[in-house]
Coordinates of C-alpha atoms and ligand atoms in Angstrom, one line a residue:
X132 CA 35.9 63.6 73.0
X133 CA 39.2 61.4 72.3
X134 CA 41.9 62.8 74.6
X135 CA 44.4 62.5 71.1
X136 CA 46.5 65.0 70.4
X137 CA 45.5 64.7 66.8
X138 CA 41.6 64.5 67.5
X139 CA 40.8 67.4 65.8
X140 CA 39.4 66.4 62.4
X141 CA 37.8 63.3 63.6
X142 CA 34.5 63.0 64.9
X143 CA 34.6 59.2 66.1
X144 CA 36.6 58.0 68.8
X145 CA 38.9 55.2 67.8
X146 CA 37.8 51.6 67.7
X147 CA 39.3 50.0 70.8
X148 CA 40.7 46.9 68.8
X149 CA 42.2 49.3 66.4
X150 CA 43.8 51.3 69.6
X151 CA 45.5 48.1 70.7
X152 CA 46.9 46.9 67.2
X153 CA 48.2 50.5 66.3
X154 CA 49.6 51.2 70.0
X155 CA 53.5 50.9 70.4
X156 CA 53.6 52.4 74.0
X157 CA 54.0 48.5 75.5
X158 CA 57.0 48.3 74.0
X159 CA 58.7 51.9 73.1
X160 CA 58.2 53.4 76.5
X161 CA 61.9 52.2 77.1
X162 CA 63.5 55.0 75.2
X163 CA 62.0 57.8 77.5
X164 CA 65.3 58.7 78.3
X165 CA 66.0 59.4 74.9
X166 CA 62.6 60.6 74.0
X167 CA 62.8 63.5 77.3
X168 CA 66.6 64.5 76.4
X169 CA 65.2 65.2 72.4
X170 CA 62.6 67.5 73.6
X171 CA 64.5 69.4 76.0
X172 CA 66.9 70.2 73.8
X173 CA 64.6 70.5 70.9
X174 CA 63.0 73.6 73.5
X175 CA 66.4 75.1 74.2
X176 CA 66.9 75.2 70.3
X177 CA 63.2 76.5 69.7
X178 CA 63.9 79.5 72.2
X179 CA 67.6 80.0 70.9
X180 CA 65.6 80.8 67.9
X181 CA 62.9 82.8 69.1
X182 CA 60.5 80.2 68.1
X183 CA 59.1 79.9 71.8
X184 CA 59.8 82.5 74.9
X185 CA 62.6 81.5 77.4
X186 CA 59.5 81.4 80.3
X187 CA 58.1 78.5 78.0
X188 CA 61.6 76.4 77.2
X189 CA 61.4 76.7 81.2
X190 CA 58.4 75.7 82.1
X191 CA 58.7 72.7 79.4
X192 CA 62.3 71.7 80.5
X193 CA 61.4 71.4 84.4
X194 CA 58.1 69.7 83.4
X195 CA 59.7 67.1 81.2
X196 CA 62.5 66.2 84.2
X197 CA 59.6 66.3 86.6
X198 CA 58.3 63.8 84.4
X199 CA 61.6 61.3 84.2
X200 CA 61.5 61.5 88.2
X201 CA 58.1 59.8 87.7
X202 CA 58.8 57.5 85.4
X203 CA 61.9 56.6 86.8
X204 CA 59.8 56.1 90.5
X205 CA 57.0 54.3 88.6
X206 CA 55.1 57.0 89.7
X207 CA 53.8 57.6 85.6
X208 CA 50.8 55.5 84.1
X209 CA 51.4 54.8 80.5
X210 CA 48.1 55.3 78.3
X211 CA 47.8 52.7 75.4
X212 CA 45.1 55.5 74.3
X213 CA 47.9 57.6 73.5
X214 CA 49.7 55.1 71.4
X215 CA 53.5 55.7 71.7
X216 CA 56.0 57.2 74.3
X217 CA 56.2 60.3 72.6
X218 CA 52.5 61.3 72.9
X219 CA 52.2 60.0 76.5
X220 CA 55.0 62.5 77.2
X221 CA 53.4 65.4 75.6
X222 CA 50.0 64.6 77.0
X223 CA 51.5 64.6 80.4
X224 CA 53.4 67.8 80.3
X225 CA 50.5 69.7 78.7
X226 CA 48.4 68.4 81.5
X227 CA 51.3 69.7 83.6
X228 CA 52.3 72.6 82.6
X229 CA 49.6 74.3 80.3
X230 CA 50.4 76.2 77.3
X231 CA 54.1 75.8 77.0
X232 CA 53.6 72.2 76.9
X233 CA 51.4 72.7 73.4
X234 CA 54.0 74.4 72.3
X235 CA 56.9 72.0 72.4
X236 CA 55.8 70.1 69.3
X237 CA 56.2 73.5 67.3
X238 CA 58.3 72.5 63.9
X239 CA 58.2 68.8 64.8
X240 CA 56.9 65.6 63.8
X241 CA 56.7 62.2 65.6
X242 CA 58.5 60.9 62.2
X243 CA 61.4 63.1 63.3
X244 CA 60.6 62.7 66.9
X245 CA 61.0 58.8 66.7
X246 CA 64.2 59.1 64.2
X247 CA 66.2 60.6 66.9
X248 CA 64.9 58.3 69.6
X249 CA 66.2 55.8 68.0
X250 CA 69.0 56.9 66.8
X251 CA 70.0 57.9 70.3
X252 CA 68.3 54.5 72.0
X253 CA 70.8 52.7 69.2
X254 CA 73.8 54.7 69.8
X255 CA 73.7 54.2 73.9
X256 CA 73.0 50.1 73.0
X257 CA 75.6 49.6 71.0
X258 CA 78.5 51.2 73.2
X259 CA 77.2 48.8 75.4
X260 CA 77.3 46.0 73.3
X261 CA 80.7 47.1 72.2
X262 CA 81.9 47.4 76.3
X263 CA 80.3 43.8 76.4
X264 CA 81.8 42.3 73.4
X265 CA 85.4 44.0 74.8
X266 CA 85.3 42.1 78.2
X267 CA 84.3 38.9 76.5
X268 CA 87.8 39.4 74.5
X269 CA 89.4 39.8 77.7
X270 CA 88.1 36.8 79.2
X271 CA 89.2 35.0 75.8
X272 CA 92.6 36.3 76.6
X273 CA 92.9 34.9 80.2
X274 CA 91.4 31.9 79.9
X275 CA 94.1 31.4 76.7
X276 CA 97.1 33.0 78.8
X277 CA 96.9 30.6 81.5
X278 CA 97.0 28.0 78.8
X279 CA 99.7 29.0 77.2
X280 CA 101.3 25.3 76.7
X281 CA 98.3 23.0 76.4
X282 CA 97.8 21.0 73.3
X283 CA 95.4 19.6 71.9
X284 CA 94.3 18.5 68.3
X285 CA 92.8 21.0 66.0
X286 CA 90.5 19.3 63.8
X287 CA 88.8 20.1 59.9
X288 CA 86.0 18.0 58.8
X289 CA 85.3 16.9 62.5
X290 CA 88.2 15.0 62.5
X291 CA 91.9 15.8 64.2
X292 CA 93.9 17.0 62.3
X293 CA 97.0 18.7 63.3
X294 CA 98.2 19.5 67.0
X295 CA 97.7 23.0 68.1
X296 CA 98.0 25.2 71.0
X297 CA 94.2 25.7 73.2
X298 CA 95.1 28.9 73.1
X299 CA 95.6 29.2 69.8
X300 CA 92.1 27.9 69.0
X301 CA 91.2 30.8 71.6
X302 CA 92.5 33.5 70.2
X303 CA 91.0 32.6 66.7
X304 CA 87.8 33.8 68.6
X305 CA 89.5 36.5 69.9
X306 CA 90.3 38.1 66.6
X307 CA 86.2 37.3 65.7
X308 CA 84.8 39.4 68.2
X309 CA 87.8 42.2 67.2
X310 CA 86.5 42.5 64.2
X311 CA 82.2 42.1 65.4
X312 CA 83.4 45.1 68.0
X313 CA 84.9 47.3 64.8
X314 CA 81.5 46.3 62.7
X315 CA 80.0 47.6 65.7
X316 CA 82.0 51.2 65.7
X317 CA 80.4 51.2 62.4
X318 CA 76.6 50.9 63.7
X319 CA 77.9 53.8 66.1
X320 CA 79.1 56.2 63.3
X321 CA 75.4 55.6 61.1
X322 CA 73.3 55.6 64.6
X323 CA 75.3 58.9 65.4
X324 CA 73.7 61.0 62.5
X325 CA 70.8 63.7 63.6
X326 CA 67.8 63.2 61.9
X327 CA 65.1 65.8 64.4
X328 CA 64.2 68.8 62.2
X329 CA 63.4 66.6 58.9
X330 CA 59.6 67.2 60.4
X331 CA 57.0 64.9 58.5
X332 CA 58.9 64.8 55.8
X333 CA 60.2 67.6 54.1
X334 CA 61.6 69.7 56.6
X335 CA 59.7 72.9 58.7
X336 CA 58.6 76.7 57.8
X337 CA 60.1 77.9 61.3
X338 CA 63.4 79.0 61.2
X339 CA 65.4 76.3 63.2
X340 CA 68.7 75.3 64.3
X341 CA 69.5 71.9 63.9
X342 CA 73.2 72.4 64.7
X343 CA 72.5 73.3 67.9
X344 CA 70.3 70.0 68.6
X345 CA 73.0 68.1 66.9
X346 CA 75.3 69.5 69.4
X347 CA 73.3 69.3 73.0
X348 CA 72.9 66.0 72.0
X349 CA 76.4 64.9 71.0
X350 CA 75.7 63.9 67.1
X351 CA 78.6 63.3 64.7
X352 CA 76.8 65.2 62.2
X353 CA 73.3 65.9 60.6
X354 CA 71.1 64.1 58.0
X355 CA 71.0 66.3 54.9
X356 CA 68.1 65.3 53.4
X357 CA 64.9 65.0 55.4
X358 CA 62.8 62.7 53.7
X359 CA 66.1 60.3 54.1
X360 CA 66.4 61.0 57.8
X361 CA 62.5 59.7 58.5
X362 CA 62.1 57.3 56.0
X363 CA 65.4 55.0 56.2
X364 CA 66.4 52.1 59.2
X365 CA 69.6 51.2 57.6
X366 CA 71.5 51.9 61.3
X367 CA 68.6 48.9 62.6
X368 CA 69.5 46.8 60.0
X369 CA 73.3 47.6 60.4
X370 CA 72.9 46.9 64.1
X371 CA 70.8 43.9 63.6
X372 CA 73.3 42.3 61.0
X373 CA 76.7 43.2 63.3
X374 CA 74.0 41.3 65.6
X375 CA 73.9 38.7 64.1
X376 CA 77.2 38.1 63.0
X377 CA 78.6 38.1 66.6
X378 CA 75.8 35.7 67.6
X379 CA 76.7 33.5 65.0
X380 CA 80.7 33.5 66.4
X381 CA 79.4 33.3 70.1
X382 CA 76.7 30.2 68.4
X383 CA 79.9 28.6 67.2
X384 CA 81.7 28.4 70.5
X385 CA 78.6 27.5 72.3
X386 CA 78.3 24.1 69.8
X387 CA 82.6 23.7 70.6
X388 CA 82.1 24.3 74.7
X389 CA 79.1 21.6 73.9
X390 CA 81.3 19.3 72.3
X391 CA 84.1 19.4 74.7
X392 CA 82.8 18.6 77.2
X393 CA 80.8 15.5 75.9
X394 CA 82.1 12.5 78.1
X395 CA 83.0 11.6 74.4
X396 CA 85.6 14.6 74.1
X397 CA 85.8 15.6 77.9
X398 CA 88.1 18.4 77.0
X399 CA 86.4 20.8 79.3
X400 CA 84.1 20.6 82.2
X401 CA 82.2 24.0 83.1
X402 CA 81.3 25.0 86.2
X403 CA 78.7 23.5 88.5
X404 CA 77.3 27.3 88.5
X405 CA 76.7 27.3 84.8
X406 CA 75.1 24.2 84.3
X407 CA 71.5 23.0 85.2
X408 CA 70.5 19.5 86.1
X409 CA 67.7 16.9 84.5
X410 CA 64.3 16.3 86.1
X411 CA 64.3 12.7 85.4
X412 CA 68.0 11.8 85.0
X413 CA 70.1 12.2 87.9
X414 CA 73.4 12.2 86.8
X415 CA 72.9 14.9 83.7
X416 CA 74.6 18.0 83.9
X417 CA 73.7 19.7 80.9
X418 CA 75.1 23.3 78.9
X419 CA 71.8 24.9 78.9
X420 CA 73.9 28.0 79.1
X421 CA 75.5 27.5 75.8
X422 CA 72.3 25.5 74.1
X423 CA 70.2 29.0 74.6
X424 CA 73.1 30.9 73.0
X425 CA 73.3 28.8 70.3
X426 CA 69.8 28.9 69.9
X427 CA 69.1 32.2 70.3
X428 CA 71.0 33.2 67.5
X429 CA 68.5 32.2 65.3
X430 CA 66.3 34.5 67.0
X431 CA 68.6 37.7 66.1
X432 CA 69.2 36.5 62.6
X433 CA 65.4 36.2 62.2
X434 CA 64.9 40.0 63.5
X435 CA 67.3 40.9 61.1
X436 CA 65.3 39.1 58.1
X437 CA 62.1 40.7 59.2
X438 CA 63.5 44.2 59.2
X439 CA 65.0 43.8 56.1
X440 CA 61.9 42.7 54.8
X441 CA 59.9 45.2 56.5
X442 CA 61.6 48.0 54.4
X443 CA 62.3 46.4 51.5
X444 CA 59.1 47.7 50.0
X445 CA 58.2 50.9 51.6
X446 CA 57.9 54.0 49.6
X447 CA 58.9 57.2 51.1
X448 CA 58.7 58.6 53.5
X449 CA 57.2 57.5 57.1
X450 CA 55.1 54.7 57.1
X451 CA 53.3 53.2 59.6
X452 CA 55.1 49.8 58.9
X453 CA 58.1 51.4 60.3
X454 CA 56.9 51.4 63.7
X455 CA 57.7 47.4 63.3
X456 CA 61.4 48.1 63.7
X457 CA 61.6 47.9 67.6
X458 CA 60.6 44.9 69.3
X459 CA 62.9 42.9 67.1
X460 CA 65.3 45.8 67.5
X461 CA 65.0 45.9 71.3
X462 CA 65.1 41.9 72.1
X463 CA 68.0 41.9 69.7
X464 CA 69.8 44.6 72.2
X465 CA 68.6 41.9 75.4
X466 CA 70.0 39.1 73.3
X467 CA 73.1 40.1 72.3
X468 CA 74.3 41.8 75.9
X469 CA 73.0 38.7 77.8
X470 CA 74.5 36.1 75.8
X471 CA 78.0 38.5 75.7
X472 CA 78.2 38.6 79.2
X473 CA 77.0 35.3 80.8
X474 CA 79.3 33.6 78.3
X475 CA 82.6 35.3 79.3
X476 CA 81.3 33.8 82.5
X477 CA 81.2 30.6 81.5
X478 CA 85.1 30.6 79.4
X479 CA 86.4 32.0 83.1
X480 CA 84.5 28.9 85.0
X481 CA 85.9 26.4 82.7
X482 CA 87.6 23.6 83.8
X483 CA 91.1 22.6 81.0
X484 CA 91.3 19.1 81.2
X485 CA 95.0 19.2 79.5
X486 CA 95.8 16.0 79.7
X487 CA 92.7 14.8 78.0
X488 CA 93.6 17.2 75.6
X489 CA 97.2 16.1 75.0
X490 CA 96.1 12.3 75.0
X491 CA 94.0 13.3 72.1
X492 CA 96.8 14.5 70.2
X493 CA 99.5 11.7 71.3
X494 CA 97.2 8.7 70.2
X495 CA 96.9 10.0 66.8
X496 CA 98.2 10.8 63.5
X497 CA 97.6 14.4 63.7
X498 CA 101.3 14.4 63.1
X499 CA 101.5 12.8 59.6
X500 CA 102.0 16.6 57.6
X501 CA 105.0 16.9 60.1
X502 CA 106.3 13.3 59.2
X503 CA 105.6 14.6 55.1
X504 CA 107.3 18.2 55.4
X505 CA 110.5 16.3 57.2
X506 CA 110.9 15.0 54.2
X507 CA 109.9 17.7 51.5
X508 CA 112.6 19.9 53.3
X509 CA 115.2 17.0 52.3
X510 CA 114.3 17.8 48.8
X511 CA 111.7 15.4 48.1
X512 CA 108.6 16.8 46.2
X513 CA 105.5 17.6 48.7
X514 CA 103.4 15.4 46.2
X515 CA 105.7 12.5 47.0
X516 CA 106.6 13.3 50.7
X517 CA 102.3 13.7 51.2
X518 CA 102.2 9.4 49.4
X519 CA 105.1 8.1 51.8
X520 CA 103.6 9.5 54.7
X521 CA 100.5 8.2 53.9
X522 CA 101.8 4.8 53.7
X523 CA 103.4 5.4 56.9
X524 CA 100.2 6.0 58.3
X525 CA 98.8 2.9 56.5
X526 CA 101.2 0.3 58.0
X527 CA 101.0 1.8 61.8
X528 CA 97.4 1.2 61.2
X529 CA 98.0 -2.6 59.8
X530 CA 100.6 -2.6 62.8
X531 CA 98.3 -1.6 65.6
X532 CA 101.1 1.3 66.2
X533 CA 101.4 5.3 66.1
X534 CA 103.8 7.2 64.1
X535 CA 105.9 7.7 67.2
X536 CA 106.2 4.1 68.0
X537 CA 108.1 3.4 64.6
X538 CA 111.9 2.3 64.7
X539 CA 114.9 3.4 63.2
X540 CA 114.9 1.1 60.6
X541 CA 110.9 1.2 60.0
X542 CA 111.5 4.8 58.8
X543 CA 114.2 4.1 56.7
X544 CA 112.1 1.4 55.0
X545 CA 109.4 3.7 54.0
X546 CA 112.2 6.4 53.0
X547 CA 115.8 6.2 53.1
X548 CA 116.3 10.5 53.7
X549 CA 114.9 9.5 57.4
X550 CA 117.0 10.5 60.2
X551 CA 116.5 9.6 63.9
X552 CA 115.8 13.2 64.4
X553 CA 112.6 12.4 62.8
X554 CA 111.4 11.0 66.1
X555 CA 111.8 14.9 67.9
X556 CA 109.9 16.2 64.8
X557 CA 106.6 14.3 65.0
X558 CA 106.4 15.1 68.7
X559 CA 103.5 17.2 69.2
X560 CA 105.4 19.5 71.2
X561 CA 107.6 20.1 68.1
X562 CA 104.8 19.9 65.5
X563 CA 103.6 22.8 67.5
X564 CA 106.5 24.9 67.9
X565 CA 107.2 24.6 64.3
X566 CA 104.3 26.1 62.6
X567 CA 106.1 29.2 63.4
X568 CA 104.7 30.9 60.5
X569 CA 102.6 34.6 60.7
X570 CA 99.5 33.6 62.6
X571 CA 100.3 29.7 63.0
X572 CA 100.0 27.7 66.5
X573 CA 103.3 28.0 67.9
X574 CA 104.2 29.5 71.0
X575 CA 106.2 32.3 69.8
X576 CA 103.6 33.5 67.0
X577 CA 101.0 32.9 70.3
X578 CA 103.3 35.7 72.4
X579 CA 103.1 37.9 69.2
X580 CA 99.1 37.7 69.5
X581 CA 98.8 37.9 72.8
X582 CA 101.1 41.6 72.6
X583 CA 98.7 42.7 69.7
X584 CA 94.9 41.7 71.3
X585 CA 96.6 43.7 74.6
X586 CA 96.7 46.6 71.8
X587 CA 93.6 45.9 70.4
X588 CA 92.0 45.7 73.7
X589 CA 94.0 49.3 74.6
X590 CA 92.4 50.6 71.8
X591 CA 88.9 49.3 72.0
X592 CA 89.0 51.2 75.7
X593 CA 90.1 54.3 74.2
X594 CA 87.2 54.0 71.4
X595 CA 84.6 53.4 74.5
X596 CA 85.7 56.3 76.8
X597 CA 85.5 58.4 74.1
X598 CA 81.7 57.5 73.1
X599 CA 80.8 57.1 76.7
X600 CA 80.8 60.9 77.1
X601 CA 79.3 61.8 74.3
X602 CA 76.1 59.8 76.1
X603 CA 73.6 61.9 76.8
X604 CA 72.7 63.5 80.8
X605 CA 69.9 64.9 81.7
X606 CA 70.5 67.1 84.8
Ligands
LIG837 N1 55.0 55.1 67.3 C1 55.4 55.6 65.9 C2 56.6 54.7 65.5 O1 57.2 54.0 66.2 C3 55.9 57.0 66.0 C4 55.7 57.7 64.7 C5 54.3 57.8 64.4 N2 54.1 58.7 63.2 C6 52.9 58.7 62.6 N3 52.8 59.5 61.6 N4 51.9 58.0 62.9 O2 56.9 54.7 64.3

């Protein structure tokens, strides 16, 4: 006889390929917590209700913590016979217990029983994510404090452009992951909804309670239709696609950090701690660190394209493609927190090489929309201002010189309204300091951001500590 708790109407055991492809115990044993803390309070609601007797909610709630000591211990052998985390649990705590523990499934369904897993598993994953995504903020906002005055050339099409502040380029980052951690608070609030008591499908002949789940669990609020609470994954896809888009924002700073430090650019130079060696070439020291980042991105946005695909077809309700959602799930969750945290590492072990940086923006003509507003502000039409600059730029070239190395009387041959203050404004100091507009590069707009990302990081806290105790115990 098959030891399955659904053996009943078969009279074959099952095929042991068929047992390995259908099993998702290798993978979804990692939401036992979540799996344990369902069923207890799924018990203490059945007895609230009269459903079970208060000697059985007992007997099933010590069994099941029994049974997280020895998992916890690695003291619990996971049976790919019985197929998922759930069933391995039950098994055990029959075995265990007797009676009570047959009784536990009373008005439940693994569809359900999975829902909230996951919902929970998602929920605890993404305050993570969101803690993670918070300190790599914070590390954005150091590393750009203590450069509050380096400048360096901010570039569009690859090529420089105009001077700007480090920090400023920064913070840009800094408002990206703001906004990946609110898109996040957003996974929360759809991961946050109950689904347990939908049963298979269309809800349960025993008079339950699902408040009262919803509540000893800490849920926001309650799916209202059942065959929607088993049936959709649009918090996995939510997840996976706020995944996605903060992998793509930390894949964009890998490919800068790369770039910089390049001997080529040799803005930056990370730390010996981050950086790995060549097995052939002795003097490599290579940004594996940031490579994988980069790389792995594609990996998240892939899981993303497969869950999306997975659903796109499925009729309702549960289906058994749904099991599918984890492992992409899962190693998006590993993905994401790894990358988060060992890349604020690597922004805090960065070496600034500021005068690089400067040099870059010195030898250059990242000042020629400087050398063009000077002159649109004396009343001369942008259009025109934008030509004479660019033939200022065209005879330094012929010339061998830099904007800054004009004379006097140079400027007022390519424009009479040129005044020798001219020379001040095309400093990139002052090119800087006067893209004072909301949001620009200059040092006093920088102050302004720096006061609002301490608010935004204040706030972010505030959102953590409050979902940090809704997070399930099981004591
Ligand atoms: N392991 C299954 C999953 O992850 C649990 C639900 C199984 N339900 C079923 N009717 N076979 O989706």
């Amino acid at each position: 006889m098959s030891e399955k708790l659904w053996g009943g109407r078969f009279s074959k055991t099952t095929d042991k390929m068929v047992n390995d492809f259908q099993q998702s115990i290798s993978f979804d044993k990692r939401m036992y917590r979540e799996d344990i803390a369902g069923s207890i309070a799924h018990a203490t609601m059945l007895a609230e209700c009269g459903i079970i007797s208060e000697k059985d909610r007992n007997d099933i709630v010590n069994g099941l913590k029994r049974i997280l000591t020895q998992i916890e211990n690695g003291q619990f052998d996971f049976s790919m016979e019985l197929e998922d985390i759930h069933m391995n649990i039950e098994k055990r705590l029959t075995d265990a217990i007797g009676e009570a523990g047959g009784r536990l499934h009373t008005a439940r369904s693994r569809n359900d029983q999975v829902a909230l897993d996951t919902h929970m598993y998602v929920r605890r994953e993404t305050v993570d994510v969101m803690r993670l995504i918070r300190d790599m903020q914070q590390a954005l906002l150091d590393v750009a404090k203590k450069n509050q005055d380096t400048i360096m050339p901010g570039y569009t099409h690859m090529q420089r452009a105009q001077p700007i502040l480090f920090s400023h380029h920064l913070m840009a980052y800094f408002s990206m992951f703001a906004r990946d951690y609110e898109r996040f608070l957003g996974v929360y609030k759809r991961a946050d909804i109950m689904p347990l008591g939908a049963g298979a499908l269309a809800g349960t002949t025993f008079p339950i309670d699902r408040t009262s789940v919803a509540k000893q669990l800490g849920f926001g609020s309650i799916y209202t239709n059942s065959m929607d609470a088993v049936s959709d994954r649009d918090y996995i896809m939510e997840f996976l696609s706020a995944a996605s888009i903060l992998m793509v924002h930390l894949s964009r700073i890998s490919e800068e950090t790369i770039t910089w430090c390049t001997r080529e650019f040799s803005f930056i130079e990370l730390d010996d701690a981050h950086c790995t060696g060549s097995s052939m070439m002795p003097q490599k020291k290579n940004p594996d660190v940031s490579e994988l980042v980069r790389g792995k991105t594609g990996r998240v946005i892939g899981h993303l394209m497969a869950m999306l695909t997975t659903v796109k077809g499925l009729p309702l309700a549960y289906n058994k493609d749904l099991q599918e959602d984890k492992e992409g799930l899962f190693d998006a969750i590993d993905t994401v927190k790894f990358s988060l945290a060992v890349y604020a590492e690597i922004l805090r072990g960065m070496k600034v090489n500021r005068e690089v940086m400067k040099r870059a923006v010195t030898e250059d003509f990242s000042n020629a929309t400087d050398l063009a507003d000077y002159l649109a502000k004396k009343g001369l039409p942008f259009r025109e201002a934008h030509a004479v600059s660019g033939k200022a730029v065209h005879y330094c070239i012929e010339q061998g010189k830099w904007l800054e190395d004009l004379s006097e009387d140079e400027f007022k041959a390519l424009s009479p309204l040129f005044d020798k203050d001219i020379k001040d404004v095309i400093r990139p100091e002052t090119c800087v300091k006067n893209r004072n507009s909301y949001g620009g590069t200059s040092g006093k707009q920088q102050q302004m951001q720096f006061t609002e990302a301490e608010h935004i990081l204040d706030r972010e806290k505030q959102y953590l500590l409050e979902r940090e105790e809704k997070q399930i115990s099981i004591n």
